PDB file of C-alpha atoms in Angstrom:
ATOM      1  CA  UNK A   1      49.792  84.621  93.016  1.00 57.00           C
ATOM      2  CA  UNK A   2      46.486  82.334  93.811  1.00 63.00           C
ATOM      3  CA  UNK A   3      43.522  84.363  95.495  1.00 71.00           C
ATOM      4  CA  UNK A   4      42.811  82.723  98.964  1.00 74.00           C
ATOM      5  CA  UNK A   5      39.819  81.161  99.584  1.00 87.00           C
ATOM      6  CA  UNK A   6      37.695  81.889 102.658  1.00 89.00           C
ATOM      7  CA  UNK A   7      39.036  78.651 104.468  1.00 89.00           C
ATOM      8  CA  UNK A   8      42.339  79.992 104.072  1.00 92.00           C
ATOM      9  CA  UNK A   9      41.839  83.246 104.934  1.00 93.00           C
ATOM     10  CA  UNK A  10      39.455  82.265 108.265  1.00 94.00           C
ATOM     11  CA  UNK A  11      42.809  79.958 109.546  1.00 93.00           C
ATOM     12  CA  UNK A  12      45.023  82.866 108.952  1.00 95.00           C
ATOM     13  CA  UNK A  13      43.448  85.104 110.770  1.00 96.00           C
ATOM     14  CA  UNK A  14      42.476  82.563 113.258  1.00 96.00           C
ATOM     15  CA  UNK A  15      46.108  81.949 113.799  1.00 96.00           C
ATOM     16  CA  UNK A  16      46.802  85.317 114.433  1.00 96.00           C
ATOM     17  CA  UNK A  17      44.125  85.841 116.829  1.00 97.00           C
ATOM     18  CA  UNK A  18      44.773  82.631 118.920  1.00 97.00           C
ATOM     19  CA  UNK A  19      48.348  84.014 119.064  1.00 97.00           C
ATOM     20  CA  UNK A  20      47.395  87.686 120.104  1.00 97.00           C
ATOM     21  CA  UNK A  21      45.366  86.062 122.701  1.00 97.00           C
ATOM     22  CA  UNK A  22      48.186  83.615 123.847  1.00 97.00           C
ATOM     23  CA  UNK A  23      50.489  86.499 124.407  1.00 96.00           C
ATOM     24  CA  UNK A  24      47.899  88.387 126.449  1.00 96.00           C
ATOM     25  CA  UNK A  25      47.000  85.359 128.813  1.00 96.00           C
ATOM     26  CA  UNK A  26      50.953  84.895 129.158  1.00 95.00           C
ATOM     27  CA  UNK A  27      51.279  88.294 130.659  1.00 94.00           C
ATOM     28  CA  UNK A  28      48.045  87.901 133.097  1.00 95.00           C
ATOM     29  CA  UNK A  29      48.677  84.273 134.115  1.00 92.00           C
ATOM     30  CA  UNK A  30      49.868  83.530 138.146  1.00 91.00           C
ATOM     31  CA  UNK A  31      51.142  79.816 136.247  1.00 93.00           C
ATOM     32  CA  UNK A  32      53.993  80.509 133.986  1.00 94.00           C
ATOM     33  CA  UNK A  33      53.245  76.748 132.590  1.00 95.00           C
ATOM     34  CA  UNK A  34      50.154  77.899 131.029  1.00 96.00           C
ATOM     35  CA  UNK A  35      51.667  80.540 129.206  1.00 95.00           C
ATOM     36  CA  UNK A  36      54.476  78.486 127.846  1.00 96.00           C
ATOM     37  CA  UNK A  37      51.681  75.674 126.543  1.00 96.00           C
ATOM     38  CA  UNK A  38      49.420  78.146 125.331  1.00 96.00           C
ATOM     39  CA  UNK A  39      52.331  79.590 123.776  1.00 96.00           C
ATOM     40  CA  UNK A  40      53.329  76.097 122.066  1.00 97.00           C
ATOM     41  CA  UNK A  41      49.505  75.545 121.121  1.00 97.00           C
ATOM     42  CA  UNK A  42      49.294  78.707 119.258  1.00 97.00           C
ATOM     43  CA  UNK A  43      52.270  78.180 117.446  1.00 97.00           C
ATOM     44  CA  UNK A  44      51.402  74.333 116.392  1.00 97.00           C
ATOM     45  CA  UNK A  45      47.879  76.535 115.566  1.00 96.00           C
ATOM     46  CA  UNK A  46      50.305  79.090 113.388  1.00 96.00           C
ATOM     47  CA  UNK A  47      52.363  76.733 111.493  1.00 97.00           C
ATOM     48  CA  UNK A  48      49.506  75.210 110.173  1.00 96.00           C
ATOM     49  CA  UNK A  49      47.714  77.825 109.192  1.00 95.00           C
ATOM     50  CA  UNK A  50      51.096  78.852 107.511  1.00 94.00           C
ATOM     51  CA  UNK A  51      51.199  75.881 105.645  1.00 94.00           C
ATOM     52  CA  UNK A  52      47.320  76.221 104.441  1.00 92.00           C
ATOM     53  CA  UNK A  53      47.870  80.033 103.358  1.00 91.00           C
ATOM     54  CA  UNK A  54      51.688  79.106 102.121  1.00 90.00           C
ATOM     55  CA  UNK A  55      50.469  80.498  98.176  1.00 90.00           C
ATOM     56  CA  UNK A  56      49.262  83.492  99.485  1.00 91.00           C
ATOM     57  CA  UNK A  57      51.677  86.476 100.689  1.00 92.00           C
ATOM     58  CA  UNK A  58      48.726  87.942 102.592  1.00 92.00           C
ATOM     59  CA  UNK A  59      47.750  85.098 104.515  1.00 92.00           C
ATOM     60  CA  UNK A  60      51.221  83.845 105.008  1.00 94.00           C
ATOM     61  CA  UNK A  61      52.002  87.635 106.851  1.00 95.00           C
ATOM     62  CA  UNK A  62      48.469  86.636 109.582  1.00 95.00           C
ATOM     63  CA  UNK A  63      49.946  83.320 110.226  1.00 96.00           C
ATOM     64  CA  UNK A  64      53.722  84.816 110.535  1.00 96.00           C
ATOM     65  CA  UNK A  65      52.433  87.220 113.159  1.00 97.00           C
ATOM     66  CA  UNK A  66      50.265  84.966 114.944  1.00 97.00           C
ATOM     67  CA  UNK A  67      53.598  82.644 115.417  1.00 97.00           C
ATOM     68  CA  UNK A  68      55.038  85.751 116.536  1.00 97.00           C
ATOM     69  CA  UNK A  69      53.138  86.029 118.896  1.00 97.00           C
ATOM     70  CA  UNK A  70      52.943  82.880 120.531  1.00 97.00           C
ATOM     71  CA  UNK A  71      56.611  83.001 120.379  1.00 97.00           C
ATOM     72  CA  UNK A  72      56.391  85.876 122.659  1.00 97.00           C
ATOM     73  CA  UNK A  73      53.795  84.111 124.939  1.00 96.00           C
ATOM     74  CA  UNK A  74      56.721  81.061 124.888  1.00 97.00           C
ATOM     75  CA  UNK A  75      59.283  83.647 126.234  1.00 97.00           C
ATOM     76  CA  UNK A  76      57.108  85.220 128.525  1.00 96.00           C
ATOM     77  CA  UNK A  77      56.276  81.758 130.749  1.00 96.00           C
ATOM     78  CA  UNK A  78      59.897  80.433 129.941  1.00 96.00           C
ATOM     79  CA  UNK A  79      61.118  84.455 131.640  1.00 96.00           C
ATOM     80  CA  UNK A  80      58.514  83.783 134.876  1.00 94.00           C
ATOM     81  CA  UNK A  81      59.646  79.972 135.068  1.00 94.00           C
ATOM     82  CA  UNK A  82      63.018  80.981 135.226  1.00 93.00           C
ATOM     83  CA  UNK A  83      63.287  83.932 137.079  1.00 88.00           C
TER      84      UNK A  83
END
């Protein structure tokens, strides 16, 4: 297992906040658009940070749950677009 570095770490977590914050502005937006490309943003965001933290279990389990959560953020504006 290879320690992560601070870079590594900071886009992990980064990543997971970003997506946290998607998901929250998905629920609170009038524009159902917004929250579906916020949602996409934070998971282009995630996926790279998974890639940076890929030898790290730690880091990859930030990155996995900020993807999560922009994933949610996706299905929350796709749910208001379509209903």
């Amino acid at each position: 297992m290879q320690h992560s570095t601070t870079l590594t770490k900071t886009a992990c977590i980064a990543a997971l906040i970003i997506g946290v914050l998607s998901a929250a502005f998905a629920f609170t937006t009038k524009t159902p658009a917004y929250a579906v490309t916020s949602g996409a943003i934070a998971a282009v965001i995630g996926l790279v940070s998974l890639f940076i933290g890929r030898k790290n279990i730690d880091d990859m389990q930030l990155a996995a749950a900020g993807i999560f959560m922009a994933v949610v953020a996706c299905l929350v504006g796709l749910w208001q677009i379509y209903n």
